């Protein structure tokens, strides 16, 4: 069903570049579901965007984002990152991971209105966003934590999903004193279109996450992970 909806986006007649005003969207009171990860917490707003707004947001973001295909070096080989990306935010928000250095693109109208909504819902002051586009099941992000120093010691991260449903997997960061049961513990959350996942402080310190490749045919997915970088200039 989801993929049928998304195939409509290939029809130029269906393309809508403008998002509706999101200011009052928060009054629709999204449902919050808690996922306990040991002592840590993920809060999922399951219906932040309904199906129609998710489609429009997907299309507007896809059309207005300057996608980049970054390359990474692994074991002496340079390979394309298995997804498209764009780093957007306030001017001071420089970000580096896996030897990739990102200068922020200025906020687009679409993205700043989604940021304002996410800030309203979460009470956070997110000032930058990593936009990921997974073109198909071949695209992925492998195990990592969003724990780069510029995000501060205990970051809060909010992640909005649009498009095809993918699986968000989490496992604990390994420590020497950990039991084998804890080592093999996995949490899986379905990333449905229109849902907002808030990884509360502590998750990045204790857990890693991934969106693995899948052989099941899936349509494209866009993910927005909102972050905060302090301005220390
Ligand atoms: O696509 C997702 O839901 C996860 C993205 C992610 O892990 C990241 O941007 O750090």
CSV table of N, CA and C in Angstrom, one decimal, residues 32-168:
chain,number,residue,atom,x,y,z
A,32,UNK,N,2.2,9.4,21.5
A,32,UNK,CA,3.6,9.0,21.9
A,32,UNK,C,3.6,7.6,22.5
A,33,UNK,N,4.6,6.8,21.9
A,33,UNK,CA,4.8,5.5,22.4
A,33,UNK,C,6.2,5.4,23.0
A,34,UNK,N,6.4,4.8,24.2
A,34,UNK,CA,7.7,4.7,24.8
A,34,UNK,C,8.3,3.4,24.5
A,35,UNK,N,9.6,3.4,24.1
A,35,UNK,CA,10.4,2.1,23.9
A,35,UNK,C,11.5,2.2,24.9
A,36,UNK,N,11.4,1.3,26.0
A,36,UNK,CA,12.5,1.3,27.0
A,36,UNK,C,13.6,0.5,26.4
A,37,UNK,N,14.8,1.1,26.5
A,37,UNK,CA,16.1,0.4,26.2
A,37,UNK,C,16.9,0.3,27.4
A,38,UNK,N,16.7,-0.7,28.3
A,38,UNK,CA,17.3,-0.7,29.6
A,38,UNK,C,16.9,0.5,30.3
A,39,UNK,N,18.0,1.3,30.7
A,39,UNK,CA,17.7,2.6,31.4
A,39,UNK,C,17.5,3.7,30.5
A,40,UNK,N,17.5,3.5,29.2
A,40,UNK,CA,17.4,4.6,28.2
A,40,UNK,C,16.1,4.5,27.5
A,41,UNK,N,15.8,5.5,26.8
A,41,UNK,CA,14.4,5.7,26.3
A,41,UNK,C,14.4,6.2,24.9
A,42,UNK,N,13.5,5.6,24.1
A,42,UNK,CA,13.1,6.2,22.8
A,42,UNK,C,11.6,6.5,22.8
A,43,UNK,N,11.3,7.7,22.5
A,43,UNK,CA,9.8,8.1,22.4
A,43,UNK,C,9.5,8.2,20.9
A,44,UNK,N,8.4,7.5,20.5
A,44,UNK,CA,8.0,7.5,19.1
A,44,UNK,C,6.7,8.2,19.0
A,45,UNK,N,6.6,9.2,18.2
A,45,UNK,CA,5.4,9.9,17.8
A,45,UNK,C,4.9,9.2,16.6
A,46,UNK,N,3.9,8.3,16.7
A,46,UNK,CA,3.6,7.3,15.6
A,46,UNK,C,3.0,8.0,14.4
A,47,UNK,N,2.3,9.1,14.7
A,47,UNK,CA,1.5,9.7,13.6
A,47,UNK,C,1.8,11.2,13.5
A,48,UNK,N,3.0,11.6,13.6
A,48,UNK,CA,3.3,13.1,13.5
A,48,UNK,C,2.7,13.7,12.2
A,49,UNK,N,3.0,13.0,11.1
A,49,UNK,CA,2.5,13.4,9.8
A,49,UNK,C,1.5,12.3,9.4
A,50,UNK,N,0.3,12.6,8.8
A,50,UNK,CA,-0.5,11.6,8.3
A,50,UNK,C,0.0,11.2,6.9
A,51,UNK,N,-0.7,10.2,6.2
A,51,UNK,CA,-0.2,9.7,4.9
A,51,UNK,C,-0.1,10.8,3.9
A,52,UNK,N,-1.1,11.7,3.9
A,52,UNK,CA,-1.1,12.7,2.8
A,52,UNK,C,0.1,13.7,3.0
A,53,UNK,N,0.2,14.2,4.3
A,53,UNK,CA,1.3,15.1,4.6
A,53,UNK,C,2.7,14.5,4.4
A,54,UNK,N,2.8,13.2,4.7
A,54,UNK,CA,4.1,12.5,4.5
A,54,UNK,C,4.5,12.5,3.1
A,55,UNK,N,3.5,12.2,2.2
A,55,UNK,CA,3.8,12.2,0.7
A,55,UNK,C,4.2,13.6,0.3
A,56,UNK,N,3.5,14.6,0.7
A,56,UNK,CA,3.8,15.9,0.3
A,56,UNK,C,5.2,16.4,0.8
A,57,UNK,N,5.5,16.0,2.0
A,57,UNK,CA,6.8,16.4,2.6
A,57,UNK,C,7.9,15.6,1.9
A,58,UNK,N,7.7,14.3,1.6
A,58,UNK,CA,8.7,13.5,0.9
A,58,UNK,C,9.0,14.2,-0.5
A,59,UNK,N,8.0,14.6,-1.2
A,59,UNK,CA,8.1,15.2,-2.5
A,59,UNK,C,8.8,16.5,-2.4
A,60,UNK,N,8.3,17.4,-1.5
A,60,UNK,CA,8.9,18.7,-1.3
A,60,UNK,C,10.4,18.6,-1.0
A,61,UNK,N,10.7,17.8,0.0
A,61,UNK,CA,12.1,17.6,0.4
A,61,UNK,C,13.0,17.1,-0.7
A,62,UNK,N,12.5,16.0,-1.4
A,62,UNK,CA,13.2,15.4,-2.5
A,62,UNK,C,13.6,16.5,-3.6
A,63,UNK,N,12.6,17.3,-3.9
A,63,UNK,CA,12.8,18.3,-5.0
A,63,UNK,C,13.6,19.5,-4.6
A,64,UNK,N,13.7,19.8,-3.3
A,64,UNK,CA,14.4,21.0,-2.9
A,64,UNK,C,15.8,20.8,-2.2
A,65,UNK,N,16.1,19.5,-2.0
A,65,UNK,CA,17.4,19.2,-1.4
A,65,UNK,C,18.5,19.0,-2.4
A,66,UNK,N,19.7,19.6,-2.1
A,66,UNK,CA,20.9,19.3,-2.9
A,66,UNK,C,21.5,18.0,-2.4
A,67,UNK,N,21.2,16.9,-3.0
A,67,UNK,CA,21.7,15.6,-2.6
A,67,UNK,C,23.2,15.5,-2.9
A,68,UNK,N,23.9,14.9,-2.0
A,68,UNK,CA,25.3,14.6,-2.3
A,68,UNK,C,25.6,13.1,-2.2
A,69,UNK,N,26.4,12.6,-3.1
A,69,UNK,CA,26.9,11.2,-3.0
A,69,UNK,C,28.3,11.3,-2.4
A,70,UNK,N,28.4,11.0,-1.1
A,70,UNK,CA,29.7,11.0,-0.5
A,70,UNK,C,30.4,9.7,-0.7
A,71,UNK,N,31.8,9.8,-0.5
A,71,UNK,CA,32.6,8.5,-0.6
A,71,UNK,C,33.2,8.3,0.7
A,72,UNK,N,33.4,7.0,1.1
A,72,UNK,CA,34.2,6.7,2.3
A,72,UNK,C,35.3,5.7,2.0
A,73,UNK,N,36.3,5.8,2.8
A,73,UNK,CA,37.4,4.8,2.6
A,73,UNK,C,37.3,3.7,3.6
A,74,UNK,N,37.2,2.5,3.1
A,74,UNK,CA,37.1,1.3,4.0
A,74,UNK,C,38.1,0.3,3.6
A,75,UNK,N,39.0,-0.1,4.5
A,75,UNK,CA,40.0,-1.1,4.2
A,75,UNK,C,40.8,-0.7,2.9
A,76,UNK,N,41.2,0.5,2.8
A,76,UNK,CA,42.0,0.9,1.7
A,76,UNK,C,41.3,1.2,0.4
A,77,UNK,N,40.0,1.0,0.4
A,77,UNK,CA,39.2,1.2,-0.8
A,77,UNK,C,38.2,2.3,-0.6
A,78,UNK,N,38.0,3.1,-1.7
A,78,UNK,CA,37.1,4.2,-1.7
A,78,UNK,C,35.8,3.8,-2.3
A,79,UNK,N,34.7,3.9,-1.5
A,79,UNK,CA,33.4,3.4,-2.0
A,79,UNK,C,32.3,4.4,-1.8
A,80,UNK,N,31.3,4.4,-2.6
A,80,UNK,CA,30.2,5.4,-2.3
A,80,UNK,C,29.4,5.1,-1.1
A,81,UNK,N,29.1,6.1,-0.3
A,81,UNK,CA,28.2,5.9,0.9
A,81,UNK,C,26.9,5.3,0.3
A,82,UNK,N,26.3,4.3,1.0
A,82,UNK,CA,25.1,3.7,0.4
A,82,UNK,C,23.8,4.4,0.7
A,83,UNK,N,23.8,5.7,0.4
A,83,UNK,CA,22.6,6.5,0.5
A,83,UNK,C,23.0,7.9,0.0
A,84,UNK,N,22.1,8.8,-0.3
A,84,UNK,CA,22.4,10.2,-0.6
A,84,UNK,C,22.2,11.0,0.7
A,85,UNK,N,22.9,12.1,0.8
A,85,UNK,CA,22.8,12.9,2.0
A,85,UNK,C,22.8,14.4,1.8
A,86,UNK,N,22.4,15.1,2.8
A,86,UNK,CA,22.5,16.6,2.8
A,86,UNK,C,22.6,17.0,4.2
A,87,UNK,N,23.6,17.8,4.5
A,87,UNK,CA,23.7,18.4,5.9
A,87,UNK,C,23.2,19.8,5.8
A,88,UNK,N,22.3,20.2,6.7
A,88,UNK,CA,21.6,21.5,6.6
A,88,UNK,C,21.6,22.1,8.1
A,89,UNK,N,21.8,23.4,8.2
A,89,UNK,CA,21.7,23.9,9.5
A,89,UNK,C,22.2,25.3,9.6
A,90,UNK,N,22.3,25.8,10.9
A,90,UNK,CA,22.9,27.1,11.1
A,90,UNK,C,24.3,27.2,10.7
A,91,UNK,N,24.8,28.4,10.4
A,91,UNK,CA,26.1,28.6,9.8
A,91,UNK,C,27.3,27.9,10.6
A,92,UNK,N,27.2,27.9,11.9
A,92,UNK,CA,28.3,27.3,12.8
A,92,UNK,C,28.3,25.8,12.8
A,93,UNK,N,27.2,25.2,12.3
A,93,UNK,CA,27.0,23.7,12.5
A,93,UNK,C,27.9,22.9,11.5
A,94,UNK,N,29.2,22.8,11.8
A,94,UNK,CA,30.0,21.9,11.0
A,94,UNK,C,30.0,20.6,11.6
A,95,UNK,N,30.1,19.5,10.8
A,95,UNK,CA,29.9,18.2,11.3
A,95,UNK,C,30.8,17.2,10.5
A,96,UNK,N,31.4,16.3,11.3
A,96,UNK,CA,32.3,15.4,10.6
A,96,UNK,C,32.1,14.0,11.2
A,97,UNK,N,32.0,13.0,10.3
A,97,UNK,CA,32.0,11.6,10.7
A,97,UNK,C,32.6,10.7,9.6
A,98,UNK,N,33.2,9.6,10.0
A,98,UNK,CA,33.8,8.7,9.0
A,98,UNK,C,34.6,9.4,8.0
A,99,UNK,N,35.5,10.4,8.4
A,99,UNK,CA,36.3,11.1,7.5
A,99,UNK,C,35.6,12.0,6.5
A,100,UNK,N,34.3,12.2,6.7
A,100,UNK,CA,33.5,13.1,5.8
A,100,UNK,C,33.3,14.3,6.6
A,101,UNK,N,33.6,15.5,6.0
A,101,UNK,CA,33.5,16.8,6.6
A,101,UNK,C,32.3,17.5,6.0
A,102,UNK,N,31.3,17.9,6.7
A,102,UNK,CA,30.1,18.5,6.1
A,102,UNK,C,30.0,20.0,6.5
A,103,UNK,N,29.9,20.9,5.5
A,103,UNK,CA,29.6,22.3,5.8
A,103,UNK,C,28.0,22.4,5.6
A,104,UNK,N,27.4,23.2,6.5
A,104,UNK,CA,25.9,23.2,6.4
A,104,UNK,C,25.4,23.9,5.2
A,105,UNK,N,24.4,23.3,4.5
A,105,UNK,CA,23.6,24.1,3.5
A,105,UNK,C,22.6,24.9,4.3
A,106,UNK,N,22.2,26.1,3.8
A,106,UNK,CA,21.3,27.0,4.5
A,106,UNK,C,19.9,26.3,4.6
A,107,UNK,N,19.1,26.6,5.6
A,107,UNK,CA,17.8,26.0,5.8
A,107,UNK,C,16.9,26.4,4.6
A,108,UNK,N,16.3,25.4,4.0
A,108,UNK,CA,15.2,25.6,3.0
A,108,UNK,C,13.9,26.0,3.8
A,109,UNK,N,13.0,26.6,3.1
A,109,UNK,CA,11.7,26.9,3.7
A,109,UNK,C,11.0,25.7,4.2
A,110,UNK,N,11.0,24.6,3.4
A,110,UNK,CA,10.4,23.4,3.8
A,110,UNK,C,11.0,22.8,5.1
A,111,UNK,N,12.3,22.8,5.1
A,111,UNK,CA,13.0,22.1,6.2
A,111,UNK,C,12.9,22.9,7.5
A,112,UNK,N,12.9,24.3,7.4
A,112,UNK,CA,12.9,25.1,8.6
A,112,UNK,C,11.4,25.0,9.2
A,113,UNK,N,10.4,24.8,8.4
A,113,UNK,CA,9.1,24.7,9.0
A,113,UNK,C,9.0,23.3,9.6
A,114,UNK,N,9.6,22.3,9.1
A,114,UNK,CA,9.5,20.9,9.8
A,114,UNK,C,10.4,21.0,11.1
A,115,UNK,N,11.5,21.7,11.0
A,115,UNK,CA,12.3,21.8,12.2
A,115,UNK,C,11.5,22.5,13.3
A,116,UNK,N,10.8,23.6,13.0
A,116,UNK,CA,10.0,24.3,14.0
A,116,UNK,C,9.0,23.4,14.6
A,117,UNK,N,8.3,22.6,13.8
A,117,UNK,CA,7.3,21.7,14.3
A,117,UNK,C,7.9,20.7,15.2
A,118,UNK,N,9.1,20.1,14.8
A,118,UNK,CA,9.7,19.1,15.6
A,118,UNK,C,10.2,19.7,16.9
A,119,UNK,N,10.7,20.9,16.9
A,119,UNK,CA,11.1,21.6,18.1
A,119,UNK,C,9.9,21.9,19.0
A,120,UNK,N,8.7,22.2,18.4
A,120,UNK,CA,7.5,22.4,19.2
A,120,UNK,C,7.1,21.1,19.9
A,121,UNK,N,7.1,20.0,19.2
A,121,UNK,CA,6.6,18.7,19.7
A,121,UNK,C,7.5,18.2,20.8
A,122,UNK,N,8.9,18.4,20.6
A,122,UNK,CA,9.8,17.8,21.5
A,122,UNK,C,10.3,18.7,22.6
A,123,UNK,N,10.1,20.0,22.4
A,123,UNK,CA,10.6,21.0,23.4
A,123,UNK,C,12.1,21.2,23.2
A,124,UNK,N,12.7,20.7,22.1
A,124,UNK,CA,14.1,20.9,21.9
A,124,UNK,C,14.4,22.1,21.1
A,125,UNK,N,15.7,22.4,20.9
A,125,UNK,CA,16.1,23.5,20.1
A,125,UNK,C,17.0,23.0,19.0
A,126,UNK,N,16.6,22.0,18.2
A,126,UNK,CA,17.4,21.5,17.1
A,126,UNK,C,17.8,22.6,16.2
A,127,UNK,N,19.1,22.6,15.8
A,127,UNK,CA,19.5,23.7,14.9
A,127,UNK,C,20.2,23.1,13.6
A,128,UNK,N,20.2,21.8,13.4
A,128,UNK,CA,20.8,21.2,12.2
A,128,UNK,C,20.1,19.9,12.0
A,129,UNK,N,20.3,19.4,10.7
A,129,UNK,CA,19.6,18.2,10.4
A,129,UNK,C,20.4,17.4,9.3
A,130,UNK,N,20.6,16.1,9.5
A,130,UNK,CA,21.2,15.3,8.5
A,130,UNK,C,20.0,14.6,7.7
A,131,UNK,N,20.0,14.9,6.4
A,131,UNK,CA,18.9,14.4,5.6
A,131,UNK,C,19.5,13.2,4.8
A,132,UNK,N,18.9,12.0,5.0
A,132,UNK,CA,19.3,10.8,4.3
A,132,UNK,C,18.3,10.4,3.3
A,133,UNK,N,18.7,9.9,2.1
A,133,UNK,CA,17.8,9.3,1.1
A,133,UNK,C,18.2,7.9,0.8
A,134,UNK,N,17.4,7.0,1.2
A,134,UNK,CA,17.6,5.6,0.9
A,134,UNK,C,16.8,5.3,-0.4
A,135,UNK,N,17.5,5.1,-1.5
A,135,UNK,CA,16.8,5.0,-2.8
A,135,UNK,C,16.1,3.7,-3.0
A,136,UNK,N,16.6,2.7,-2.3
A,136,UNK,CA,16.0,1.3,-2.4
A,136,UNK,C,16.5,0.5,-1.2
A,137,UNK,N,16.1,-0.8,-1.2
A,137,UNK,CA,16.6,-1.7,-0.1
A,137,UNK,C,18.1,-1.9,-0.2
A,138,UNK,N,18.8,-1.5,-1.3
A,138,UNK,CA,20.2,-1.6,-1.4
A,138,UNK,C,20.9,-0.5,-0.5
A,139,UNK,N,20.2,0.6,-0.2
A,139,UNK,CA,20.8,1.7,0.6
A,139,UNK,C,20.6,1.4,2.1
A,140,UNK,N,21.5,1.9,2.9
A,140,UNK,CA,21.5,1.5,4.3
A,140,UNK,C,22.4,2.4,5.1
A,141,UNK,N,22.4,2.3,6.4
A,141,UNK,CA,23.4,2.9,7.3
A,141,UNK,C,23.8,1.8,8.3
A,142,UNK,N,25.1,1.6,8.4
A,142,UNK,CA,25.5,0.5,9.3
A,142,UNK,C,25.7,0.9,10.7
A,143,UNK,N,26.0,0.0,11.6
A,143,UNK,CA,26.0,0.2,13.1
A,143,UNK,C,26.8,1.4,13.4
A,144,UNK,N,26.2,2.3,14.2
A,144,UNK,CA,27.0,3.5,14.6
A,144,UNK,C,26.1,4.1,15.7
A,145,UNK,N,26.8,5.1,16.5
A,145,UNK,CA,26.0,5.9,17.4
A,145,UNK,C,26.3,7.4,16.9
A,146,UNK,N,25.3,8.2,17.2
A,146,UNK,CA,25.5,9.7,16.8
A,146,UNK,C,26.2,10.3,18.1
A,147,UNK,N,27.5,10.0,18.2
A,147,UNK,CA,28.2,10.5,19.4
A,147,UNK,C,29.4,11.3,19.1
A,148,UNK,N,29.4,12.0,18.0
A,148,UNK,CA,30.5,12.8,17.6
A,148,UNK,C,30.6,14.0,18.6
A,149,UNK,N,31.8,14.4,18.9
A,149,UNK,CA,32.0,15.4,20.0
A,149,UNK,C,31.2,16.7,19.8
A,150,UNK,N,31.0,17.1,18.5
A,150,UNK,CA,30.3,18.4,18.3
A,150,UNK,C,28.8,18.3,18.7
A,151,UNK,N,28.3,17.1,19.0
A,151,UNK,CA,26.9,17.0,19.4
A,151,UNK,C,26.7,17.1,20.9
A,152,UNK,N,27.9,17.2,21.6
A,152,UNK,CA,27.9,17.3,23.1
A,152,UNK,C,27.9,16.0,23.8
A,153,UNK,N,28.0,15.9,25.1
A,153,UNK,CA,28.2,14.6,25.8
A,153,UNK,C,27.0,13.7,25.8
A,154,UNK,N,25.8,14.3,25.8
A,154,UNK,CA,24.6,13.4,25.9
A,154,UNK,C,23.5,13.9,25.0
A,155,UNK,N,23.7,13.7,23.7
A,155,UNK,CA,22.8,14.3,22.7
A,155,UNK,C,21.4,13.7,22.7
A,156,UNK,N,20.5,14.6,22.4
A,156,UNK,CA,19.1,14.1,22.1
A,156,UNK,C,18.9,14.2,20.6
A,157,UNK,N,18.4,13.2,19.9
A,157,UNK,CA,18.3,13.2,18.4
A,157,UNK,C,16.9,12.9,18.1
A,158,UNK,N,16.3,13.6,17.1
A,158,UNK,CA,14.9,13.3,16.7
A,158,UNK,C,15.0,13.0,15.2
A,159,UNK,N,14.3,11.9,14.9
A,159,UNK,CA,14.4,11.3,13.5
A,159,UNK,C,13.1,11.1,12.9
A,160,UNK,N,12.8,11.9,11.8
A,160,UNK,CA,11.5,11.8,11.1
A,160,UNK,C,11.6,10.9,9.9
A,161,UNK,N,10.7,10.0,9.7
A,161,UNK,CA,10.8,9.1,8.6
A,161,UNK,C,9.7,9.4,7.6
A,162,UNK,N,10.0,9.4,6.3
A,162,UNK,CA,9.1,9.6,5.2
A,162,UNK,C,9.3,8.6,4.1
A,163,UNK,N,8.2,7.9,3.7
A,163,UNK,CA,8.4,7.0,2.6
A,163,UNK,C,8.3,5.6,3.0
A,164,UNK,N,9.1,4.7,2.4
A,164,UNK,CA,9.0,3.3,2.6
A,164,UNK,C,9.4,3.0,4.1
A,165,UNK,N,8.7,2.0,4.6
A,165,UNK,CA,9.0,1.5,6.0
A,165,UNK,C,10.3,0.7,6.0
A,166,UNK,N,11.2,1.1,6.9
A,166,UNK,CA,12.5,0.3,7.1
A,166,UNK,C,12.6,-0.1,8.6
A,167,UNK,N,13.5,-1.0,8.9
A,167,UNK,CA,13.6,-1.5,10.3
A,167,UNK,C,14.8,-0.8,10.9
A,168,UNK,N,14.5,-0.2,12.1
A,168,UNK,CA,15.6,0.5,12.9
A,168,UNK,C,16.0,-0.5,14.0
